[in-house]
XYZ file of C-alpha atoms in Angstrom:
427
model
C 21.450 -25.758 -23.994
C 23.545 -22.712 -23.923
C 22.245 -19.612 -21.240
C 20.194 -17.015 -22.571
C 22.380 -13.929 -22.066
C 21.105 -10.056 -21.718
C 22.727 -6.905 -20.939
C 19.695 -6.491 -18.188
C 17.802 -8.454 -16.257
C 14.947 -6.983 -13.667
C 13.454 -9.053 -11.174
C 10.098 -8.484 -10.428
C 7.285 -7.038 -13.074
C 5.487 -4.667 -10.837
C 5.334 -1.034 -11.101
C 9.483 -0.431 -9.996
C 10.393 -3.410 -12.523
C 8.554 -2.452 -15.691
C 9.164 1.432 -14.625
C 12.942 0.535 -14.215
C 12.870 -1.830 -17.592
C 10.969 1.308 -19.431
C 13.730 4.303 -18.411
C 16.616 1.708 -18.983
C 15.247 1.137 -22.866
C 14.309 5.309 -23.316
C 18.065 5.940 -22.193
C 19.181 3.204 -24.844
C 17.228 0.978 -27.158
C 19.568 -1.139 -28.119
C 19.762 -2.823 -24.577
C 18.771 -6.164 -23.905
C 16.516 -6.145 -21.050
C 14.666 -9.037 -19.736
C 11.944 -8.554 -17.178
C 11.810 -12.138 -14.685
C 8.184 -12.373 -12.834
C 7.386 -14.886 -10.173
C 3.482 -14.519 -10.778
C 0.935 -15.485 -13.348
C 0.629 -11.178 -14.217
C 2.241 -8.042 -14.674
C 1.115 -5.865 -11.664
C 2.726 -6.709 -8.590
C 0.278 -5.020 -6.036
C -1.574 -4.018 -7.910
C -4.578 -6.232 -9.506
C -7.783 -4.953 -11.301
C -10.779 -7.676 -11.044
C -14.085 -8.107 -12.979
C -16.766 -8.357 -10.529
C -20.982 -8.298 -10.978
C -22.205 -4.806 -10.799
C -26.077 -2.936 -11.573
C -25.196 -2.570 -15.101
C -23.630 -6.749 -15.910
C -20.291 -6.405 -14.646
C -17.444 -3.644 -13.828
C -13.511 -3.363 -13.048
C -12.481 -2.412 -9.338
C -8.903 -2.466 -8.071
C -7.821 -4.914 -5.331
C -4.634 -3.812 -4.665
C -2.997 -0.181 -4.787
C -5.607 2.111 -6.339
C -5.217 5.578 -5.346
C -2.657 8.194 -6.688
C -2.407 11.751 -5.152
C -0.627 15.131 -6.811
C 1.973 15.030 -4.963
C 3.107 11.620 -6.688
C 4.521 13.508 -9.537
C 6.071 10.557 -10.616
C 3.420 8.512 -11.029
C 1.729 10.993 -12.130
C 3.959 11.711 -15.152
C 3.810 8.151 -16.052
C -0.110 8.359 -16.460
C 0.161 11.018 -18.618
C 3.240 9.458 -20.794
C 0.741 5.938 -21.220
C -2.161 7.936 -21.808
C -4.413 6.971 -18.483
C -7.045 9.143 -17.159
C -7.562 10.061 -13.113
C -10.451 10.550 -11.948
C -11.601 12.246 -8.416
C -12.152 9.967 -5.257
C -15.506 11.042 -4.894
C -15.620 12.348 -0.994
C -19.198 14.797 -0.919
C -21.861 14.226 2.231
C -21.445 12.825 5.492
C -18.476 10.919 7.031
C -19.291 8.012 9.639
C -17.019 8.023 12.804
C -17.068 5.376 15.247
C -14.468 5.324 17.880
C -14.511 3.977 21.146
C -16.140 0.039 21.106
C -19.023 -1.641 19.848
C -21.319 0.603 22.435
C -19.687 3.902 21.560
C -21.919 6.411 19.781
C -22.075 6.647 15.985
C -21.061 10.246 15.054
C -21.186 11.923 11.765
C -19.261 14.485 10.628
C -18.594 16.666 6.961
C -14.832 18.139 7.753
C -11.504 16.657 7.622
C -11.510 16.499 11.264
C -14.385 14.081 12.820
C -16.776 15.053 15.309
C -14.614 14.833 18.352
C -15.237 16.158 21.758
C -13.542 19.337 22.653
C -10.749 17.401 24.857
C -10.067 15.195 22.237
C -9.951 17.741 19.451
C -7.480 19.567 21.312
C -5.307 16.789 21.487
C -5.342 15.683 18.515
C -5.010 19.452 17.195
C -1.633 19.218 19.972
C -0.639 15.881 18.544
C -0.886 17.098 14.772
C 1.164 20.560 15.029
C 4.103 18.537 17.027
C 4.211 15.553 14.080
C 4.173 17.940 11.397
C 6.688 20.201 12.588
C 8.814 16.848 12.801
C 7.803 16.376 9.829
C 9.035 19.571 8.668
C 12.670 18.810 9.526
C 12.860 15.509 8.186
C 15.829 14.780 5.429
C 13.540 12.334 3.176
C 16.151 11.275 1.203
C 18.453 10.511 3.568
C 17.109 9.871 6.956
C 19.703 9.705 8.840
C 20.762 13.538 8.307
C 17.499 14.210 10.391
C 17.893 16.258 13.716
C 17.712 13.954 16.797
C 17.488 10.810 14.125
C 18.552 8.141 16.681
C 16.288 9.518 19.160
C 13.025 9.122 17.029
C 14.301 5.815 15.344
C 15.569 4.312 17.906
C 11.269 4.024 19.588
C 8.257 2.951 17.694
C 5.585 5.185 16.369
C 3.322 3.890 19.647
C 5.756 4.971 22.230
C 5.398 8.384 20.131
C 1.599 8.329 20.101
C 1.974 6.990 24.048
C 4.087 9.637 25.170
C 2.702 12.790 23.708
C -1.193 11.754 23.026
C -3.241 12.973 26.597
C -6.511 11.036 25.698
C -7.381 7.115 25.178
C -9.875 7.886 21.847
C -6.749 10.203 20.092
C -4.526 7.040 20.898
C -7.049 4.513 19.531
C -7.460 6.839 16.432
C -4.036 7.140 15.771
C -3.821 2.928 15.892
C -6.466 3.403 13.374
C -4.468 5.664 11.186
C -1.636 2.926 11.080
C -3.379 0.346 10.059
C -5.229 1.883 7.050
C -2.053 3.480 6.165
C 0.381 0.940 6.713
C -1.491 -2.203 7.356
C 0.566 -2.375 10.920
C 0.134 -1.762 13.994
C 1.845 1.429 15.387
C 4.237 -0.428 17.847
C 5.892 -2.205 14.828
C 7.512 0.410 13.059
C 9.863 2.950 13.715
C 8.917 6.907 14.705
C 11.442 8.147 12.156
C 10.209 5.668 9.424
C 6.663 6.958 10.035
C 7.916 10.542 10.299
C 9.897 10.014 6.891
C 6.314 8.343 5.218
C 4.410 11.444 6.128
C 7.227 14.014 5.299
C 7.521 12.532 1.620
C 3.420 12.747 1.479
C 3.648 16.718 2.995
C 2.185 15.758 6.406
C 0.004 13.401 7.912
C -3.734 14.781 7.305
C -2.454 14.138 3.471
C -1.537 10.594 4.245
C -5.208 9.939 5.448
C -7.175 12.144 3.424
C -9.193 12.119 0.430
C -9.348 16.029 -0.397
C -7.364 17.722 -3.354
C -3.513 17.159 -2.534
C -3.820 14.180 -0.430
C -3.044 10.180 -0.841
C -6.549 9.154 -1.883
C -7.203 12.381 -3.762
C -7.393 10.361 -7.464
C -8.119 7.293 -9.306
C -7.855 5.485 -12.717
C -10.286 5.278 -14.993
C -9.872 1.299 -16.060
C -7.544 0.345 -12.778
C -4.069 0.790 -11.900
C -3.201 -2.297 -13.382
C -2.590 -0.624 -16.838
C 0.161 1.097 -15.811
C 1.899 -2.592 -15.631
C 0.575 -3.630 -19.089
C 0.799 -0.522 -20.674
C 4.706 -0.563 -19.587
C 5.093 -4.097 -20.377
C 4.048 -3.183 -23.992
C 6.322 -0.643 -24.589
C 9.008 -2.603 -23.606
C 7.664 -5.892 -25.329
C 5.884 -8.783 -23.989
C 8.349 -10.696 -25.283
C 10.579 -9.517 -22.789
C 8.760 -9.996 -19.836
C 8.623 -13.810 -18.742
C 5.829 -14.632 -16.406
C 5.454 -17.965 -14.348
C 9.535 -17.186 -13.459
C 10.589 -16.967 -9.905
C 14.471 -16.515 -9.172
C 15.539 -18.800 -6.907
C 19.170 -17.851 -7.084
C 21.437 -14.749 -8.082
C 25.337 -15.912 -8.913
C 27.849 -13.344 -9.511
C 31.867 -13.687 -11.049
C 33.935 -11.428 -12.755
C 32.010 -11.407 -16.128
C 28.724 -12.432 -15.580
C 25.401 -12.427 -13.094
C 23.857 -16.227 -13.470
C 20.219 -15.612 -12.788
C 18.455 -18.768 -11.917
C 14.623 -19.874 -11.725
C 13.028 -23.318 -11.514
C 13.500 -24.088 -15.364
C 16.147 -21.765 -16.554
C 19.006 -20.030 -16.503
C 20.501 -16.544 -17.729
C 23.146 -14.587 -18.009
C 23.853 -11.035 -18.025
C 25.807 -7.947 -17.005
C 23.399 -6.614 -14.732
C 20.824 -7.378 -12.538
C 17.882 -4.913 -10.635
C 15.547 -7.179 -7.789
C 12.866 -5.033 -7.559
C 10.629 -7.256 -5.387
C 9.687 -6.190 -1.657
C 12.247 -6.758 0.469
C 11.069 -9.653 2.145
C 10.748 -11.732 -1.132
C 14.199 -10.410 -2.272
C 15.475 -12.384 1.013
C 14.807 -15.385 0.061
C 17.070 -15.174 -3.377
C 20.106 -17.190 -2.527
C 23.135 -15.140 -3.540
C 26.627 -15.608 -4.434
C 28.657 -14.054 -2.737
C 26.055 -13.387 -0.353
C 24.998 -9.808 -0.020
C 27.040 -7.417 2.499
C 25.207 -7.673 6.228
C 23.999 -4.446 5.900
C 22.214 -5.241 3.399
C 21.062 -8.905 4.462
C 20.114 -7.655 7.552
C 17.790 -5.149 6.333
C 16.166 -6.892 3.910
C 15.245 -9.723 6.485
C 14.119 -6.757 9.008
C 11.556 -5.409 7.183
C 8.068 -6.807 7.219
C 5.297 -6.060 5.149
C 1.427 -4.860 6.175
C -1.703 -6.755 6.220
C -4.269 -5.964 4.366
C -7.827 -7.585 3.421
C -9.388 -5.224 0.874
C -12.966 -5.864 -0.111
C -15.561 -4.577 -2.813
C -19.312 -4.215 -2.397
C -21.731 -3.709 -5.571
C -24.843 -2.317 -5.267
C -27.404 -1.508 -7.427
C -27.602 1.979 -6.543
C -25.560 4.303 -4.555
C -28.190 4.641 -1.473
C -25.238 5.999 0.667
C -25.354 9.100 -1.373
C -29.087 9.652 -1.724
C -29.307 9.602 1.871
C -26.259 12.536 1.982
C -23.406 10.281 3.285
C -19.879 9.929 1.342
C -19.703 6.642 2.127
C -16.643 6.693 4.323
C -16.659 5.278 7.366
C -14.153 5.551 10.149
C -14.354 2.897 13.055
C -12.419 1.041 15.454
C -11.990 -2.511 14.599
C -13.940 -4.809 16.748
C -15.238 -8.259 17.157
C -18.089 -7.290 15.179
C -16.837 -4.856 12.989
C -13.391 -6.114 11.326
C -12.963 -3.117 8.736
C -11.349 0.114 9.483
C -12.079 2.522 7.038
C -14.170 2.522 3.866
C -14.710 4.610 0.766
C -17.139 5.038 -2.273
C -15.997 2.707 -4.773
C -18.640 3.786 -7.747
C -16.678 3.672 -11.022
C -16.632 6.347 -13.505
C -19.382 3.835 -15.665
C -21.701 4.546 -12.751
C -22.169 1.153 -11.299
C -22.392 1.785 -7.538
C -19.606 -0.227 -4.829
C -18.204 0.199 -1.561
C -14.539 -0.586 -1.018
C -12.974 -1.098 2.758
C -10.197 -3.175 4.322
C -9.141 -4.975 7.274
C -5.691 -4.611 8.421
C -3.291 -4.935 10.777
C -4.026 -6.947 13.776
C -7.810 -7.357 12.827
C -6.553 -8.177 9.140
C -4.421 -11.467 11.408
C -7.527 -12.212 13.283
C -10.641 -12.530 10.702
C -8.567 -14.099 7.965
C -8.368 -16.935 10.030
C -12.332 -16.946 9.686
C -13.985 -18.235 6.691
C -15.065 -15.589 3.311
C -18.875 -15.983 4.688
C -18.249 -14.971 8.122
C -15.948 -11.810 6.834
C -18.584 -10.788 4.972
C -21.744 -11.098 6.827
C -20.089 -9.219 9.386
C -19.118 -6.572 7.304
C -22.525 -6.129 5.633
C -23.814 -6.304 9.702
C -21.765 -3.698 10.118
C -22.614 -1.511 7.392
C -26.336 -1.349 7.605
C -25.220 -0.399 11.219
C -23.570 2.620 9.558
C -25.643 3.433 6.876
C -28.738 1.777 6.868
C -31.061 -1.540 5.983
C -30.169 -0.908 2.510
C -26.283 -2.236 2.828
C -27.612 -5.695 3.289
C -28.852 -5.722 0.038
C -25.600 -6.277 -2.099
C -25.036 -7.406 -5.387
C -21.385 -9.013 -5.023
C -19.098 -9.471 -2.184
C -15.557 -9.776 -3.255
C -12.081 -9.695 -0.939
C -8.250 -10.117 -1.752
C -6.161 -10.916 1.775
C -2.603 -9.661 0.288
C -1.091 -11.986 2.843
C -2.205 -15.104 1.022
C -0.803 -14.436 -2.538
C 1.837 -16.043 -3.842
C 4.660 -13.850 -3.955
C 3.549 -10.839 -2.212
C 2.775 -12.010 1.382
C 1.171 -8.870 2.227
C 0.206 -5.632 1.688
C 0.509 -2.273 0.996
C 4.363 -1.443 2.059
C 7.459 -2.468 3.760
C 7.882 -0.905 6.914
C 11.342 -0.397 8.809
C 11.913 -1.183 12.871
C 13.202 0.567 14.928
C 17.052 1.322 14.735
C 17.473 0.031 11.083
C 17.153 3.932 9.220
C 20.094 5.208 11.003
C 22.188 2.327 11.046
C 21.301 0.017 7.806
C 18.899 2.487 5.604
C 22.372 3.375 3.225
C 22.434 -0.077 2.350
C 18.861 0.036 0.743
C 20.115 1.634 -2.313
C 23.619 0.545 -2.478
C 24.379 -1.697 -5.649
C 25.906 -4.979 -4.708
C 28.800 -6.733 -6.371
């Protein structure tokens, strides 16, 4: 049987494939594009689950989930398919435990947590010198960064190790990369972090949940409707699910794009999957080393993200937000947590594991994760936390064709030597 043959073809059905598949048809709609995804769903990571809840049962998203306003992009696109955000809600008390198991249990209502006053002055120290880095970082090209070898050529821990005076500023900054990144600090580059936190206008935005920050909004429904919605508008019929490329050929007139089953041909091709996953296409010719290189380099987070139901919303009657702050430990395995009510009302909890506790407890069976975390939240916020409705987790690392969770990250020396090569067509 003859190949299939397209003007197009995107690998990869996520938000970058469909987004890429969606501008490519707007600019012309006579082009042929066909959409190739290894998975089961449209989505990438992103995934919006049916779970129990009070009221019979609710949607909660166990991937990506927040958007903030400086992600005009995304942004746009919400407003182009017709979604509606909705605020992450953030009013009462914050729960802050740093330290170990036998630390105290602080609370605290600002953006800042109740720190002592050495601490607060280093982080206040710590803060000023990042975001003046910050400040002079080229985000769209890296490299063009004053002193860009210097900062990429250490990790973000030798940063934090150098310039950080106090052990609980150093331990909350280890905190910061794993909710962030879903990585330890001492496996990514200072530049790549300093470029993250540039694009999101500092690093109290990164963390935050305030107006202007990266957990600022959600979607009514999920974020898993962006996916559909785009796959609609550029026809279902284009997007082939169940289709993993194994194999990428290139000659003078066409790209062969093979899977298990098929093959197709066609002018063009984007891979839009992480970088890890977009290694193990075999390609011919093989990519430039630049290019090989980086792709191989970059490792991906990980990230156990679970929701809670409850009939009620206790945490807010008793004048808590329902985030929690605390150093991962061998009781505790979560690092942060939010409120997770949807906009129907039906009252959850959402938290994750990640980074070197996310390695550690997945190795543990569902029942121990979650009696631990339900210990560790009736620690936090009362007797009432034990009293759940549903328990239900997603460890990123496990699926099929993600491997992990939430982002890429680059190491050390690859920014100002291999970064060009990101977004450098091939062939």
């Amino acid at each position: 049987m003859a190949a299939e043959k397209w003007d197009i073809i995107v690998v990869g059905a996520g938000l970058s494939g469909l987004s890429a598949a969606h501008l490519l048809r707007k600019k012309n709609a006579k082009l042929r594009v066909l959409i190739l995804e290894a998975k089961d769903r449209v989505g990438g990571r992103t995934l919006t689950n049916q779970i129990p809840a009070a009221n019979g049962v609710d949607s909660w998203d166990f991937g990506g989930q927040w958007v903030g306003s400086t992600q005009t992009h995304i942004l746009e696109l919400i407003e182009e398919l017709h979604l509606e955000t909705y605020p992450q809600f953030n009013i009462g008390k914050k729960v802050y435990h740093m330290g170990g198991p036998d630390a105290k249990v602080r609370t605290y209502s600002t953006s800042i947590p109740a720190l002592s006053p050495l601490v607060l002055l280093d982080l206040t120290q710590l803060l000023w010198k990042i975001d003046q880095l910050c400040a002079t970082v080229c985000v769209q090209d890296p490299s063009r960064t004053p002193n860009a070898v210097e900062y990429d050529s250490m990790t973000f821990h030798s940063y934090i190790d150098q310039h950080a005076w106090t052990k609980e500023l150093k331990e909350e900054m280890g905190l910061c990369s794993r909710s962030v990144f879903g990585m330890e600090p001492s496996q990514m580059s200072f530049l790549f972090f300093l470029m993250y936190a540039a694009a999101a206008g500092g690093v109290l935005p990164l963390l935050e949940s305030t107006p202007g920050s990266a957990q600022e909004l959600k979607i009514k429904g999920g974020t898993q409707q962006l996916s559909e919605r785009l796959a609609e508008r550029v026809g279902w019929e284009n997007v082939r699910l169940g289709s993993a490329v194994t194999a990428i050929r290139q000659d003078v007139e066409w790209a062969k794009v093979k899977t298990a089953t098929n093959t197709f041909l066609c002018r063009n091709v984007i891979v839009t999957c992480p970088p890890h996953l977009a290694a193990k296409i075999h390609y011919e010719p093989a990519l430039p080393y630049q290019r090989e290189f980086l792709t191989q380099n970059m490792p991906v987070g990980h990230m156990i993200k679970f929701i809670i139901t409850y009939q009620t919303a206790f945490w807010r009657q008793k004048g808590f937000s329902g985030e929690i702050v605390a150093r991962p430990s061998g009781e505790c395995p979560f690092c942060v947590t939010f409120d997770a009510t949807s906009p129907s009302g039906n009252a959850a909890l959402v938290g994750f594991i990640a980074g070197q506790q996310a390695s550690q407890w997945s190795t543990k069976k569902v029942s121990e994760r979650r009696k631990a975390v339900l210990d560790s939240l009736v620690k936090y916020l009362g007797p009432e936390a034990a009293s759940s409705i549903h328990y239900e987790e997603k460890d990123w690392a496990k699926e099929n064709y993600s491997g992990g969770c939430p982002v890429n990250v680059m190491a050390p020396g690859l920014l100002t030597y291999y970064h060009p090569s990101l977004r450098k067509p091939c062939g």
